[in-house]
Structures are given as structure tokens and as C-alpha cells.
PDB file of C-alpha atoms in Angstrom:
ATOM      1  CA  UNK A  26     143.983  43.819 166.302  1.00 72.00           C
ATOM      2  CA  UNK A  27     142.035  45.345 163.608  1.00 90.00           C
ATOM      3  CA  UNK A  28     140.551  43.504 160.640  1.00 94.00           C
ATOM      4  CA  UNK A  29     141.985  44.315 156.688  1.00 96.00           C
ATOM      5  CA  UNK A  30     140.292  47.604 156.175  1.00 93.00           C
ATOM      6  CA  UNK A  31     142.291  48.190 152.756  1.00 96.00           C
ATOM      7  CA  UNK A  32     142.737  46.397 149.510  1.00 98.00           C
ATOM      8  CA  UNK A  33     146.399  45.207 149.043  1.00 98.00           C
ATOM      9  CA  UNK A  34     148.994  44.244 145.831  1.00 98.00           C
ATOM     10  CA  UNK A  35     151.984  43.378 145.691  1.00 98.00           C
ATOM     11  CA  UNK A  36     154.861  41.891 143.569  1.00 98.00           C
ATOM     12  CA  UNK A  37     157.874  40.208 144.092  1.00 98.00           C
ATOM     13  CA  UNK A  38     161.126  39.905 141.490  1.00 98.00           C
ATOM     14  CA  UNK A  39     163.381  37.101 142.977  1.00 98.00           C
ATOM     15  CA  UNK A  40     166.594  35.556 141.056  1.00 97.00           C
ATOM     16  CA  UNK A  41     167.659  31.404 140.407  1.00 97.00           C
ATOM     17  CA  UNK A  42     171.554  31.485 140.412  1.00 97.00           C
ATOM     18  CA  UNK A  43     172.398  27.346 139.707  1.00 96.00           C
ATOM     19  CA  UNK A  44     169.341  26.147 141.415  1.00 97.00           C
ATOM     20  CA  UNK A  45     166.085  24.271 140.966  1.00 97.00           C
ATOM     21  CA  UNK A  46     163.394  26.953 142.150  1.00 97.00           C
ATOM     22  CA  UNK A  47     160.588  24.253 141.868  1.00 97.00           C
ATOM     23  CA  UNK A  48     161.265  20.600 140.216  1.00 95.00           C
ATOM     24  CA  UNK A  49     158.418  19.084 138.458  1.00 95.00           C
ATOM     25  CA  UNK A  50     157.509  15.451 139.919  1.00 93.00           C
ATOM     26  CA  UNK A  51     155.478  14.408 136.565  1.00 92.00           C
ATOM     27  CA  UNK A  52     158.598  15.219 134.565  1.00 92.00           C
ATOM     28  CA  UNK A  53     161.589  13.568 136.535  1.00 90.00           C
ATOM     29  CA  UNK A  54     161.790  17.062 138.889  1.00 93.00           C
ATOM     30  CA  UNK A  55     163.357  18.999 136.162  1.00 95.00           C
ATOM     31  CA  UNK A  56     162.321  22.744 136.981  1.00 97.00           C
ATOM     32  CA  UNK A  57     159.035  23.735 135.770  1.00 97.00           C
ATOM     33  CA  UNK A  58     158.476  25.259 132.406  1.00 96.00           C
ATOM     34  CA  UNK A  59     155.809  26.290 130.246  1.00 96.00           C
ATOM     35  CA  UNK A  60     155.432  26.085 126.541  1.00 95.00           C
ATOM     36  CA  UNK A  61     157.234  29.168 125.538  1.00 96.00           C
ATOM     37  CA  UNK A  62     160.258  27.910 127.596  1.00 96.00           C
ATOM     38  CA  UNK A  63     159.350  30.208 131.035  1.00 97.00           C
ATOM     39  CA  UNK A  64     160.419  29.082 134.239  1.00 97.00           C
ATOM     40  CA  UNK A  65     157.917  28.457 136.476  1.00 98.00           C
ATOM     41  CA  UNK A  66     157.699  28.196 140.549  1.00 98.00           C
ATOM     42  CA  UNK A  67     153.837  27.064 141.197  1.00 98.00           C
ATOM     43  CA  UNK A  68     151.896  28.960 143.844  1.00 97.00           C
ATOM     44  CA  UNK A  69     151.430  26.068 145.961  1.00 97.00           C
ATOM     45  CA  UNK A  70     155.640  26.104 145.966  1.00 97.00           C
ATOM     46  CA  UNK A  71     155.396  29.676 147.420  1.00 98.00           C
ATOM     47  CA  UNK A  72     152.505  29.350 149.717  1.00 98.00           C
ATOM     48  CA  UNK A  73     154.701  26.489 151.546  1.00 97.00           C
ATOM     49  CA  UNK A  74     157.730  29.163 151.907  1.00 97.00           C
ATOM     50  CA  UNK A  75     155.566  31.712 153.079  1.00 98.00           C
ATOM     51  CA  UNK A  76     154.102  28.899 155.805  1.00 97.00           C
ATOM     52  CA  UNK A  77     157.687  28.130 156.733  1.00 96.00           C
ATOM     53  CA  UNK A  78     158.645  31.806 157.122  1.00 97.00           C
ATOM     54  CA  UNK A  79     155.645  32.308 159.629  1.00 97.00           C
ATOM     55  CA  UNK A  80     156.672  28.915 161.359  1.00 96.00           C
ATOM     56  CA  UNK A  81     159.865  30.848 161.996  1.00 95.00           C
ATOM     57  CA  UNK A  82     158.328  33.951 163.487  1.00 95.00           C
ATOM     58  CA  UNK A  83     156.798  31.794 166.097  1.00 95.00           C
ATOM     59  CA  UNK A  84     153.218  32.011 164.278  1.00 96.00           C
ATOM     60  CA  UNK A  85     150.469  29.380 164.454  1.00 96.00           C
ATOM     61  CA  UNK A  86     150.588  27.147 160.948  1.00 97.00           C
ATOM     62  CA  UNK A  87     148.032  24.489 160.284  1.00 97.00           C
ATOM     63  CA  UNK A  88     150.070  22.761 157.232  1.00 97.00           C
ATOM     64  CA  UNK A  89     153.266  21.995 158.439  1.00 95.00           C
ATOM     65  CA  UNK A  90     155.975  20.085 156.238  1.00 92.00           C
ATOM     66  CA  UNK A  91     157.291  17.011 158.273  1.00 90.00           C
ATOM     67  CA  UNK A  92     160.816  18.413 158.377  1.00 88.00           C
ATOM     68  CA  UNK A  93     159.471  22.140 159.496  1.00 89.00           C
ATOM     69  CA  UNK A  94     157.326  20.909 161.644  1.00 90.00           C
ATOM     70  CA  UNK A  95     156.982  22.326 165.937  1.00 89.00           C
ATOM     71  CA  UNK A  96     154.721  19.884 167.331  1.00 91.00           C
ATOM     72  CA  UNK A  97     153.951  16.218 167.453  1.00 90.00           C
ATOM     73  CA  UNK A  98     151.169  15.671 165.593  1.00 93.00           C
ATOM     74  CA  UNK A  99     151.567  13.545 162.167  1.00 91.00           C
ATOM     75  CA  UNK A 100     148.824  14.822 160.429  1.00 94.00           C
ATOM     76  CA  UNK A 101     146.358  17.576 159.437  1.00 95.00           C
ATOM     77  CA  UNK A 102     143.804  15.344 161.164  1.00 95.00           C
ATOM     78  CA  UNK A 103     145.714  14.933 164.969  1.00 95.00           C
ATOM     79  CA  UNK A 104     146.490  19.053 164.418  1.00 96.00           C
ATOM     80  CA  UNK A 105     142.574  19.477 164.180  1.00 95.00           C
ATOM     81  CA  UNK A 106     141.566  17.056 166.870  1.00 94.00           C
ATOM     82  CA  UNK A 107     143.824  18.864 169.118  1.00 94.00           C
ATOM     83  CA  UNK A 108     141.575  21.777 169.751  1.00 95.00           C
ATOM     84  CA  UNK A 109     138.829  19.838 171.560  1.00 95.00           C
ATOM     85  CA  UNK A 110     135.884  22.431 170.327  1.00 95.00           C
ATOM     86  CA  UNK A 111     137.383  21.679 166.305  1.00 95.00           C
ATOM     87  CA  UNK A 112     137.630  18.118 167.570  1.00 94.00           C
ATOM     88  CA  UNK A 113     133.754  17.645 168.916  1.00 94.00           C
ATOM     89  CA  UNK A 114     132.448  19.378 165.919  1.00 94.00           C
ATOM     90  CA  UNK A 115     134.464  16.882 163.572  1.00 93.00           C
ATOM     91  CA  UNK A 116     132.011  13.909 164.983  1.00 92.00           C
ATOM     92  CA  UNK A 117     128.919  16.000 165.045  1.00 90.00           C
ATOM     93  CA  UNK A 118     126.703  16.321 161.615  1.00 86.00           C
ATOM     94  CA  UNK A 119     124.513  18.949 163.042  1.00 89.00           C
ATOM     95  CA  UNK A 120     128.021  21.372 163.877  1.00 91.00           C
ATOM     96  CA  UNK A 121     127.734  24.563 162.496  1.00 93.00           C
ATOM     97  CA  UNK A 122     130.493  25.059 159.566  1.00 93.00           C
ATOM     98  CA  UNK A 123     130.531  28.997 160.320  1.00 94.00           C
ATOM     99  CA  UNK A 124     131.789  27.868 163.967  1.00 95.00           C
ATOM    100  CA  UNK A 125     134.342  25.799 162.933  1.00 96.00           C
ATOM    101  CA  UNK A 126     135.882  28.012 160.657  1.00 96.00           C
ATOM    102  CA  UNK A 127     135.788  30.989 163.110  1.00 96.00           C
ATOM    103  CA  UNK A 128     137.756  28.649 165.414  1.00 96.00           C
ATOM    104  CA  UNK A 129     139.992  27.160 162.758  1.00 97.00           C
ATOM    105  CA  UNK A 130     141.271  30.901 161.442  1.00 97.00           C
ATOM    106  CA  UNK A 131     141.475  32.469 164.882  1.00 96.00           C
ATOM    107  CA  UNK A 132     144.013  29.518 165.925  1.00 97.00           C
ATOM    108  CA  UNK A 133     146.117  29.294 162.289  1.00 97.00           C
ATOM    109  CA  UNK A 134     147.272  32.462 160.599  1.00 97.00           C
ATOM    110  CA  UNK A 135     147.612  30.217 157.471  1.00 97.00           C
ATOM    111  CA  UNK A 136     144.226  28.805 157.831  1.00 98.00           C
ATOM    112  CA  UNK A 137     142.671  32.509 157.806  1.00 97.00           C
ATOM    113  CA  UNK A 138     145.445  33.898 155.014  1.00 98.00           C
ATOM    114  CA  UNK A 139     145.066  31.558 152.322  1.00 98.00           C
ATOM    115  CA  UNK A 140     141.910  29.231 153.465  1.00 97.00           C
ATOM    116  CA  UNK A 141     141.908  25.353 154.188  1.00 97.00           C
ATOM    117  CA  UNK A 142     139.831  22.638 153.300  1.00 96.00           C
ATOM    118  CA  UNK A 143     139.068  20.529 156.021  1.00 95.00           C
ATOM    119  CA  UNK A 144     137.786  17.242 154.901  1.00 92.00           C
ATOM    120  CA  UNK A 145     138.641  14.250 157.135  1.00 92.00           C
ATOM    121  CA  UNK A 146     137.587  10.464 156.235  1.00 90.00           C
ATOM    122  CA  UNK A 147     135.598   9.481 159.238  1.00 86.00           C
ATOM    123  CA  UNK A 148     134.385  12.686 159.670  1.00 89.00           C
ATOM    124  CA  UNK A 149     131.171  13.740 160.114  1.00 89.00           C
ATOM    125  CA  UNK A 150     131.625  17.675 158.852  1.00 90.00           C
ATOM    126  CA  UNK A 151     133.317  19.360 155.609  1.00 92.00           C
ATOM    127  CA  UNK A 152     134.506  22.517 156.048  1.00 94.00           C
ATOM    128  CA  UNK A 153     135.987  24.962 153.334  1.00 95.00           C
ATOM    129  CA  UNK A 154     137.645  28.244 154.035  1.00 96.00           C
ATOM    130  CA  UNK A 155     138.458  30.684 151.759  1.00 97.00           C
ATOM    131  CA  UNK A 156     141.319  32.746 152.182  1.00 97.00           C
ATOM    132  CA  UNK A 157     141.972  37.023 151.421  1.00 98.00           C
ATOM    133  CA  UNK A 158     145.545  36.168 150.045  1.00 98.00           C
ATOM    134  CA  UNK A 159     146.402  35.392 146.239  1.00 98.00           C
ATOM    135  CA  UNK A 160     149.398  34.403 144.891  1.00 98.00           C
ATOM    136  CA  UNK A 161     149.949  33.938 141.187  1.00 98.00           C
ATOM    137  CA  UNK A 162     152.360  31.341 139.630  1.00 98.00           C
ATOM    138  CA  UNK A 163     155.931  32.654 139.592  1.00 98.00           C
ATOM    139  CA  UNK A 164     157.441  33.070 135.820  1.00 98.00           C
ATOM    140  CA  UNK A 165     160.664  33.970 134.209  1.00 98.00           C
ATOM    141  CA  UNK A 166     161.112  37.038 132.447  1.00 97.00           C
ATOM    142  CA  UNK A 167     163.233  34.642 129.631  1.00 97.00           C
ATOM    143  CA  UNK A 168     163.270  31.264 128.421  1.00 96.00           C
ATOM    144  CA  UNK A 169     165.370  29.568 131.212  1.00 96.00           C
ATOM    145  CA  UNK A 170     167.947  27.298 130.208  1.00 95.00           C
ATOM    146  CA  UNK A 171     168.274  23.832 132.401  1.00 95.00           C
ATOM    147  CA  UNK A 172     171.335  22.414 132.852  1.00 94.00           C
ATOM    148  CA  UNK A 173     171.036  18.329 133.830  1.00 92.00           C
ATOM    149  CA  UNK A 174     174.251  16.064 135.409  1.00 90.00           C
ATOM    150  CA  UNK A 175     174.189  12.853 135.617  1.00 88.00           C
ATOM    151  CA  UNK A 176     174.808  11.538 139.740  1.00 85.00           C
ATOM    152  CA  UNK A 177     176.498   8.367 141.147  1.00 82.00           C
ATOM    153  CA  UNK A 178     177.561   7.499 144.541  1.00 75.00           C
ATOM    154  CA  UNK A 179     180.937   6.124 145.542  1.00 72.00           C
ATOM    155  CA  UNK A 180     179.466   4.084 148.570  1.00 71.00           C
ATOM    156  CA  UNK A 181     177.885   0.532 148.484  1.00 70.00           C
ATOM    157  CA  UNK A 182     174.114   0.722 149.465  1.00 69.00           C
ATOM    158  CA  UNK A 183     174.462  -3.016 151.014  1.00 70.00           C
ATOM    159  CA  UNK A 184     177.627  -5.490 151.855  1.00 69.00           C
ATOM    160  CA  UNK A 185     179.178  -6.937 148.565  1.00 64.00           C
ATOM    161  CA  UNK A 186     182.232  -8.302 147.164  1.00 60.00           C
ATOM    162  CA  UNK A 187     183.244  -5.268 145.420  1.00 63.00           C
ATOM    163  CA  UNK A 188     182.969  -1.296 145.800  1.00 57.00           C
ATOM    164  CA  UNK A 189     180.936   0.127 143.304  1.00 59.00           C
ATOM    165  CA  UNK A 190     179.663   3.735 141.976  1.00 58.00           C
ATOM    166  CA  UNK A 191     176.178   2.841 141.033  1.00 65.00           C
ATOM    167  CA  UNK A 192     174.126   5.691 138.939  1.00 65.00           C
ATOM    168  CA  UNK A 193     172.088   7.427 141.140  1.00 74.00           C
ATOM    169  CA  UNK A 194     169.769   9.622 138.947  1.00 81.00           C
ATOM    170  CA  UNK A 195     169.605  12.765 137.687  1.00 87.00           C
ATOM    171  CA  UNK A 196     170.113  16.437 138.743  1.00 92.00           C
ATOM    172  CA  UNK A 197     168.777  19.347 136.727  1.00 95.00           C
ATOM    173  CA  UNK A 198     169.222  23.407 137.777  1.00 96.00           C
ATOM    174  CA  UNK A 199     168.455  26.668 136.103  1.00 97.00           C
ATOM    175  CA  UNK A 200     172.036  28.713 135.460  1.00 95.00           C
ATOM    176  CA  UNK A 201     170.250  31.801 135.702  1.00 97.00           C
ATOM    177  CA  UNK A 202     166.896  33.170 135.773  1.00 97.00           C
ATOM    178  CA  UNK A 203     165.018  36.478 137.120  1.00 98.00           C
ATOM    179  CA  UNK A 204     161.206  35.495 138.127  1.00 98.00           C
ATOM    180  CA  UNK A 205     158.793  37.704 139.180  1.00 98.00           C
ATOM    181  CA  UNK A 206     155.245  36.555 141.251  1.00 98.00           C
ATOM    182  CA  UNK A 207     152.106  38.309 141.939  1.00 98.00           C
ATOM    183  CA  UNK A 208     149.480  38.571 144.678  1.00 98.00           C
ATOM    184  CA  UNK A 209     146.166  40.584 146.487  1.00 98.00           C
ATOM    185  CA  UNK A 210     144.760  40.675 149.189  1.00 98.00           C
ATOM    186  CA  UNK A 211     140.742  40.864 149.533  1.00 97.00           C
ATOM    187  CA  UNK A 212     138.864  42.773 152.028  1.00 97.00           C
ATOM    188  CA  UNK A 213     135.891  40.797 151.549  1.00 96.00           C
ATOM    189  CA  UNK A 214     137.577  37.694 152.461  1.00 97.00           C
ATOM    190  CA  UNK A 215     139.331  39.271 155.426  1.00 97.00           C
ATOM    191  CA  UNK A 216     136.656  40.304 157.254  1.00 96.00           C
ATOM    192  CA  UNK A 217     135.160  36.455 156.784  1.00 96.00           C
ATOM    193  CA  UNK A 218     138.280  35.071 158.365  1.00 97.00           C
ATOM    194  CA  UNK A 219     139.392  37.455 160.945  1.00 97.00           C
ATOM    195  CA  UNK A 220     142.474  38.493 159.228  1.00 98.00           C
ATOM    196  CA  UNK A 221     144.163  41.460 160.034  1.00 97.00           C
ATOM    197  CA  UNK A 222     146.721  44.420 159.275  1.00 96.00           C
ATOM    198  CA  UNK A 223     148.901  42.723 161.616  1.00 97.00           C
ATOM    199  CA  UNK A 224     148.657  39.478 159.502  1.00 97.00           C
ATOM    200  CA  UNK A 225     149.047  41.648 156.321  1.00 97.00           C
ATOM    201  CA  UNK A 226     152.681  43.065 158.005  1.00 97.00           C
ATOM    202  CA  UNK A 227     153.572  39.357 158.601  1.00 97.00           C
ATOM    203  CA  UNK A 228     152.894  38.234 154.988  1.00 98.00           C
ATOM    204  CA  UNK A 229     154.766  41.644 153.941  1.00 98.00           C
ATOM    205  CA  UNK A 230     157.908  40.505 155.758  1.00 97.00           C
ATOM    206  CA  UNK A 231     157.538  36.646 155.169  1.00 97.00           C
ATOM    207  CA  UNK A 232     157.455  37.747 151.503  1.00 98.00           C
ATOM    208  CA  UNK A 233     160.892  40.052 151.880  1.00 97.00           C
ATOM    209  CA  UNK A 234     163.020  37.025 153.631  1.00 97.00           C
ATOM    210  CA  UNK A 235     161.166  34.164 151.756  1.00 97.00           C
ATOM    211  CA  UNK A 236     164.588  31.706 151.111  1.00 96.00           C
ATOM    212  CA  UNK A 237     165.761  32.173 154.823  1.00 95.00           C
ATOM    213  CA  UNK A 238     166.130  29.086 156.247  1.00 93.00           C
ATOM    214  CA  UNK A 239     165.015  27.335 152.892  1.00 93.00           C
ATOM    215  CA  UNK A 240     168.590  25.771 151.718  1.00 91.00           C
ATOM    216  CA  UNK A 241     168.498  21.947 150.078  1.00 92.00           C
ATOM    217  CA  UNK A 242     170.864  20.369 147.955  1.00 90.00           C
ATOM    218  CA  UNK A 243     168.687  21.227 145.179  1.00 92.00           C
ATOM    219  CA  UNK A 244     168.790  25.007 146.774  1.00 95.00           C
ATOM    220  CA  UNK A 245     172.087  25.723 148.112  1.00 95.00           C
ATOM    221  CA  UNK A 246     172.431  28.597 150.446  1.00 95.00           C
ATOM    222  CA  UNK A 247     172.163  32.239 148.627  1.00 94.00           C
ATOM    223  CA  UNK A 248     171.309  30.347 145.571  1.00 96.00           C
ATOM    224  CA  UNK A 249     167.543  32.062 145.117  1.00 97.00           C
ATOM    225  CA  UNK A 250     167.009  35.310 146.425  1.00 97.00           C
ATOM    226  CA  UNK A 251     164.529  38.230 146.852  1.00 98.00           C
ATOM    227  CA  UNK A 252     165.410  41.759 145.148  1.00 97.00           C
ATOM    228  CA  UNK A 253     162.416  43.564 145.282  1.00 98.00           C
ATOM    229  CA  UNK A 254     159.017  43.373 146.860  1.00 98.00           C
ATOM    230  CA  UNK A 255     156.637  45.747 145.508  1.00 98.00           C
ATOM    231  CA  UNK A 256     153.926  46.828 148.030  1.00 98.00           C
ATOM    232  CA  UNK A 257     150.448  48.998 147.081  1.00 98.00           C
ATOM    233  CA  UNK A 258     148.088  49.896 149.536  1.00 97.00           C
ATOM    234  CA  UNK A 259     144.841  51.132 148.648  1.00 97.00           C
ATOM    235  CA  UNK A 260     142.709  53.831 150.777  1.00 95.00           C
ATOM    236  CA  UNK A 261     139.505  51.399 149.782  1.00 95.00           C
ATOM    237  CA  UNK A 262     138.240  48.369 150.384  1.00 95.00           C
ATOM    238  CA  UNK A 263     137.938  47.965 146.745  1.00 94.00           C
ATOM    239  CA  UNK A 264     140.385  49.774 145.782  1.00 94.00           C
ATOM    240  CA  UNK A 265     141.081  52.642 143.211  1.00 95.00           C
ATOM    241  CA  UNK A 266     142.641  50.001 140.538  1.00 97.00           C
ATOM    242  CA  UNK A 267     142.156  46.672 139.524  1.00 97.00           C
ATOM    243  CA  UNK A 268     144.776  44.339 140.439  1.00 97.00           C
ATOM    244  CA  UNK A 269     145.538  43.429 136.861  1.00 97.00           C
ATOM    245  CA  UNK A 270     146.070  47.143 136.162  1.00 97.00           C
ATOM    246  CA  UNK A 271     148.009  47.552 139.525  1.00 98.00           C
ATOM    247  CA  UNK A 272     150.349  44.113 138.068  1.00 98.00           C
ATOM    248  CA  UNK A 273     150.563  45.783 134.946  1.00 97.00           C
ATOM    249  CA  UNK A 274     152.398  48.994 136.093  1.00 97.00           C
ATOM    250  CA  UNK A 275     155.429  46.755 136.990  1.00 97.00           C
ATOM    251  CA  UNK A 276     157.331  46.156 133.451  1.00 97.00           C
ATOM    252  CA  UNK A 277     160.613  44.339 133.387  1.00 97.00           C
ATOM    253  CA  UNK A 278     162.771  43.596 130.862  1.00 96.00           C
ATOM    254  CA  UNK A 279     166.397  42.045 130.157  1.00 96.00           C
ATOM    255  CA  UNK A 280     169.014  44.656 128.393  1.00 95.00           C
ATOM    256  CA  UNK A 281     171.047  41.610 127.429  1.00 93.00           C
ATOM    257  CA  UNK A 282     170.040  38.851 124.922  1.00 91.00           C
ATOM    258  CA  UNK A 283     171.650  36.366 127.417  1.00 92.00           C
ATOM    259  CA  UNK A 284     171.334  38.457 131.177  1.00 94.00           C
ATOM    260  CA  UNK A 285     173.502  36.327 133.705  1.00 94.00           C
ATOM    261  CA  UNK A 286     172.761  38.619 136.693  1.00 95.00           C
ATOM    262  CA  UNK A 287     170.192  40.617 138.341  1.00 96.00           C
ATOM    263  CA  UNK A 288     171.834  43.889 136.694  1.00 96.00           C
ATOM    264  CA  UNK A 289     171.343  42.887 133.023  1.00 96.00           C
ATOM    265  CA  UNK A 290     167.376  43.569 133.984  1.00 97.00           C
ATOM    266  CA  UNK A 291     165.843  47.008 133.955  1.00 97.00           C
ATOM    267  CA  UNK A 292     162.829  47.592 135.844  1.00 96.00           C
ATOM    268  CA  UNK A 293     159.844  50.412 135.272  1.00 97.00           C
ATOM    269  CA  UNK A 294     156.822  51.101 137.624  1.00 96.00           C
ATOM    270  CA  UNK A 295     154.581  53.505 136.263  1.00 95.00           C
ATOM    271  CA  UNK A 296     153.055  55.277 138.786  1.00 93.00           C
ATOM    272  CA  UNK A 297     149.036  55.111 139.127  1.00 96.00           C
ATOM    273  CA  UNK A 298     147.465  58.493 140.736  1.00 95.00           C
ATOM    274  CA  UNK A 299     146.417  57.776 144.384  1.00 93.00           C
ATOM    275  CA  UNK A 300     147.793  54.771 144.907  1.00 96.00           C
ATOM    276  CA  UNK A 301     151.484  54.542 146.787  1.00 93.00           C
ATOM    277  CA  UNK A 302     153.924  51.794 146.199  1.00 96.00           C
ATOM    278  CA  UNK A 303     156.437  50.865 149.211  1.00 97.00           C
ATOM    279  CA  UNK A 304     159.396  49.516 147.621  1.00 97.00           C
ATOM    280  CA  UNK A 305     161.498  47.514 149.610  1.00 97.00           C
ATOM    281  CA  UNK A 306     164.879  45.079 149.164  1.00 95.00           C
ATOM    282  CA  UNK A 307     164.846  41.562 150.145  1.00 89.00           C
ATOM    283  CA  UNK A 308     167.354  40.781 152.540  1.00 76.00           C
TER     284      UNK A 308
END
């Protein structure tokens, strides 16, 4: 497998069809907004799908949710301590932290795609990694609109006299929304942590089925979906564009004052010389 020889872009325009793309724990999970009334889905919310997506394909994942998890181990600790090389250097304050990170991205493909900090209490070594791939925040092309419904249950939570529909709490969703996220990929940062074109297909296909096997009740199935990832190669390490520029060539807008579907969008890419796009559909 051959390291990243080429600077990467991409975009990716994904729809919210009665759904909660991202709740917001310091604001009773109500989907994330910014001040002008955007919809937001953090980066950290995307990075997890991507891991889960690469979980699927049978890949090597350092951070595993509980509930997506393929092994035993409980935490990030137990997953590190069970390569016995990662393990020794762990308890040994004159390991080399170039060593351990070598190891640590050859075994994870997350670990060498977006970094890791590995920072244990009881450890004797601190170890960060710093990954090629970028993601931006995802945001709305409009102001979203969130809808919130009152829940109960119709089932006693203990034994009592009577049968009771307690309040339960709150649900909130986003009626419709059309988001679009943006990322790189650095050379420079490759070559540090081994990653490869192979790893840059992965991401590329991770990106395309991204709500596969993602379904909650806060996400029904076909509820979020990919339309478009936009893919730019470069024939340079650096590249012939910046990545802002690169972002910048993708312009969408809504036709409608209120769109309600993917179609009430219209989207431009101005073409930059050199440079090829792969456009592809999500699936």
C-alpha cells in the first residue's frame, strides 16, 4: 500500500427529513443551531459515523461506541493495553512517543485518519497523533425549523395501585433541512501516520453510505441521507488550490422560500482549471 501522494477535498450535501441530525446535550438535545438559525451536525457527530462505517467494512477502529462495538474491551485504555508493545511502552517514561504512534496508526485506520490522543491516568507516556483528515462542522443551507412533542409512556415504571401515563420528556426534530459538510486531506500528515490511498478510498466510500446502519428513534430509517459527495483530487502534494477556494466552487442555494425536498435546491460547481471533481450519489 502506498502512502497519500496527493492533496484531497471533498464535500458532502446530505438531507434531515423529520429527524434530529445531532441533538445538543447543553440545550435539552434539541438539534444544534447557530445564531442565524443554521442547523448544525458537529464534526465530532460525523467523525463517529465515519468510525462506524469503517467498523462495518471489517476495518480496525480504536474509538468504538459501546453499542458498535467488536471486541471486549470496555475502554480506550484495555484497547491499548491489548497490543503488548503499546502496552509496555504505556509503563515506561523513557518510551519513545514516535514508536508508539507508528504502532498505534499501523493497527487503527481511525487512529492514523483523524489522530488520537492517548493520555491514560496511571500512565507513564502521553502520546498525541495528528491526523491528515479534516472535517468541518455540517450547516444548513436555511434557518431550520424544529418541531418539539411532548412524550409520555402508558406503562408503570414500578408496581402501584393505579396505571398511569407519566410525562416522559421531550422530543424535538428538524421537518426539513439540506446540510452540506466539508473536509481535506493533508499529505504532510499522511506520510507522518502511514496513511494511504487505500485509506483515502475507504473514507471516500464511508462518506457515500454514511447513515447505513445508523437508524435510532431519534433517526428513523431513510430519515437522513447522502445526495452528493463531491470528490477533488489534486496532481500535488500541495495542491493547485487552496481548500477554501476548492469549498468555495460548490454554491448551493434553495429556489423556494420554504424548500421541503432535496429538489427545491439548485446546485453550481464552478469548475477550477486542473483540478477534476468525481461526483458521485450517495446510496
Amino acid at each position: 500500500m502506498s502512502t497519500l501522494d496527493h492533496k484531497i477535498d471533498f464535500a458532502v450535501v446530505l438531507s434531515v427529513t423529520k429527524a434530529n441530525p445531532n441533538g445538543d446535550p447543553l440545550n435539552g438535545n434539541r438539534p444544534r443551531q447557530n445564531y442565524d438559525g443554521k442547523g448544525e451536525i458537529s464534526d465530532v457527530a460525523i467523525k463517529r459515523k465515519i468510525r462506524n462505517r469503517l467498523l462495518d467494512m471489517g476495518e480496525p477502529v480504536f474509538v468504538q461506541s459501546d453499542d458498535r462495538r467488536n471486541d471486549s474491551f470496555k475502554s480506550l485504555r484495555d484497547r491499548a493495553d491489548s497490543n503488548p508493545e503499546l502496552a509496555k511502552m504505556l509503563k515506561d517514561k523513557s518510551a519513545s512517543s514516535d514508536s508508539f504512534a507508528q504502532i498505534a496508526c499501523e493497527q487503527w485506520v481511525d487512529v492514523r485518519s483523524f489522530g488520537q490522543v492517548f493520555a491514560f491516568k496511571g500512565s507513564q507516556l502521553s502520546v498525541g497523533v495528528r491526523g491528515p483528515v479534516s472535517i468541518h462542522t455540517a450547516t444548513s443551507i436555511d434557518p431550520i425549523d424544529i418541531v418539539s412533542t411532548q412524550i409520555t409512556k402508558s406503562v408503570n415504571s414500578v408496581t402501584g395501585e393505579k396505571r398511569s401515563s407519566d410525562t416522559m420528556g421531550m422530543k424535538h426534530r428538524v421537518d426539513f433541512g439540506v446540510y452540506v459538510f466539508k473536509g481535506s486531506i493533508n499529505t504532510q500528515l499522511a506520510e507522518k501516520t502511514g496513511f494511504t490511498n487505500e485509506d483515502a478510498e475507504k473514507i471516500k466510500q464511508a462518506l457515500i453510505t454514511l447513515f447505513e446502519n445508523d437508524s435510532s428513534s431519534a433517526r428513523p430509517d431513510g430519515s437522513m441521507e447522502v445526495h452528493k459527495v463531491y470528490w477533488w483530487e489534486h496532481t500535488s502534494k500541495l495542491g493547485q488550490y487552496s481548500s477554501a477556494k476548492v469549498h468555495r466552487s460548490l454554491n448551493i442555494q434553495s429556489k423556494l422560500d420554504t424548500p421541503t425536498s432535496f429538489e427545491d435546491y439548485s446546485i453550481e460547481l464552478f469548475e477550477l482549471d486542473g483540478l477534476n471533481v468525481e461526483e458521485i450519489d450517495g446510496q
